[in-house]
Short mmCIF file of C-alpha atoms in Angstrom, two decimals:
data_model
loop_
_atom_site.label_atom_id
_atom_site.label_comp_id
_atom_site.label_asym_id
_atom_site.label_seq_id
_atom_site.Cartn_x
_atom_site.Cartn_y
_atom_site.Cartn_z
CA MET O 233 -15.35 80.79 116.10
CA ALA O 234 -12.46 79.65 113.88
CA SER O 235 -14.34 80.52 110.74
CA VAL O 236 -14.96 84.08 112.00
CA LYS O 237 -11.25 84.47 112.74
CA ARG O 238 -10.36 83.23 109.26
CA LEU O 239 -12.86 85.64 107.68
CA TYR O 240 -11.48 88.49 109.77
CA GLY O 241 -7.91 87.55 108.76
CA ARG O 242 -8.81 87.47 105.01
CA CYS O 243 -10.61 90.80 105.26
CA ASP O 244 -7.69 92.34 107.17
CA GLU O 245 -5.17 91.18 104.58
CA TRP O 246 -7.36 92.45 101.74
CA LEU O 247 -7.73 95.86 103.33
CA LYS O 248 -3.97 96.11 104.07
CA SER O 249 -3.24 95.40 100.42
CA LEU O 250 -5.38 98.37 99.13
CA SER O 251 -3.75 101.61 98.16
CA ARG O 252 -4.66 104.86 99.86
CA GLY O 253 -7.50 105.83 97.49
CA PRO O 254 -9.55 102.64 97.61
CA TYR O 255 -8.91 102.27 101.34
CA ALA O 256 -10.20 105.84 101.86
CA VAL O 257 -13.40 104.99 99.80
CA PHE O 258 -13.94 101.85 101.93
CA LEU O 259 -13.35 103.78 105.21
CA GLY O 260 -15.73 106.55 104.16
CA ALA O 261 -18.40 104.15 103.07
CA SER O 262 -18.20 102.07 106.20
CA GLY O 263 -18.42 105.23 108.34
CA GLY O 264 -21.42 106.50 106.49
CA ILE O 265 -23.21 103.14 106.63
CA GLY O 266 -22.40 102.93 110.34
CA VAL O 267 -24.10 106.27 110.98
CA LEU O 268 -27.16 105.15 108.99
CA VAL O 269 -27.44 101.89 110.87
CA ALA O 270 -26.91 103.54 114.26
CA GLY O 271 -29.52 106.17 113.48
CA LEU O 272 -32.06 103.56 112.52
CA LEU O 273 -31.36 101.39 115.59
CA VAL O 274 -31.35 104.21 118.17
CA SER O 275 -34.07 106.57 117.00
CA GLY O 276 -35.68 104.90 114.01
CA GLU O 277 -34.80 107.90 111.78
CA LEU O 278 -32.66 107.95 108.67
CA PHE O 279 -29.76 110.38 109.18
CA VAL O 280 -28.82 110.85 105.51
CA VAL O 281 -27.09 114.24 105.84
CA GLN O 282 -25.09 113.11 108.90
CA ALA O 283 -24.10 109.86 107.14
CA LEU O 284 -22.94 111.71 104.10
CA ALA O 285 -20.97 114.17 106.23
CA MET O 286 -19.31 111.32 108.12
CA ALA O 287 -18.42 109.50 104.87
CA LEU O 288 -16.95 112.70 103.37
CA VAL O 289 -14.93 113.49 106.53
CA MET O 290 -13.56 109.94 106.86
CA PHE O 291 -12.69 109.82 103.19
CA SER O 292 -10.98 113.18 103.25
CA LEU O 293 -8.97 112.52 106.36
CA GLU O 294 -7.73 109.21 105.05
CA CYS O 295 -6.85 110.66 101.64
CA VAL O 296 -4.93 113.53 103.13
CA PHE O 297 -3.24 111.89 106.16
CA GLY O 298 -3.46 108.10 105.62
CA LEU O 299 -3.52 107.48 109.37
CA HIS O 300 -5.35 104.15 109.40
CA GLN O 301 -3.17 102.24 107.02
CA THR O 302 0.04 100.74 108.25
CA THR O 303 3.18 101.10 106.15
CA GLU O 304 5.81 98.44 106.21
CA GLU O 305 9.32 99.82 106.05
#
């Protein structure tokens, strides 16, 4: 369990150090992959259009608003 926490901590620090653009790409890609995996697990179908739409929406929202990244002031 400790190794999982260390891995999570390292990933969290890496993501926090990214600028808005690369973070938006990561967020969009993870959202799109999540839709693909969920579609395969639930119905056995490959939801490519829905996954691309999710990736585009997540990327766009993060680029425009930057809501998921914390800013240290």
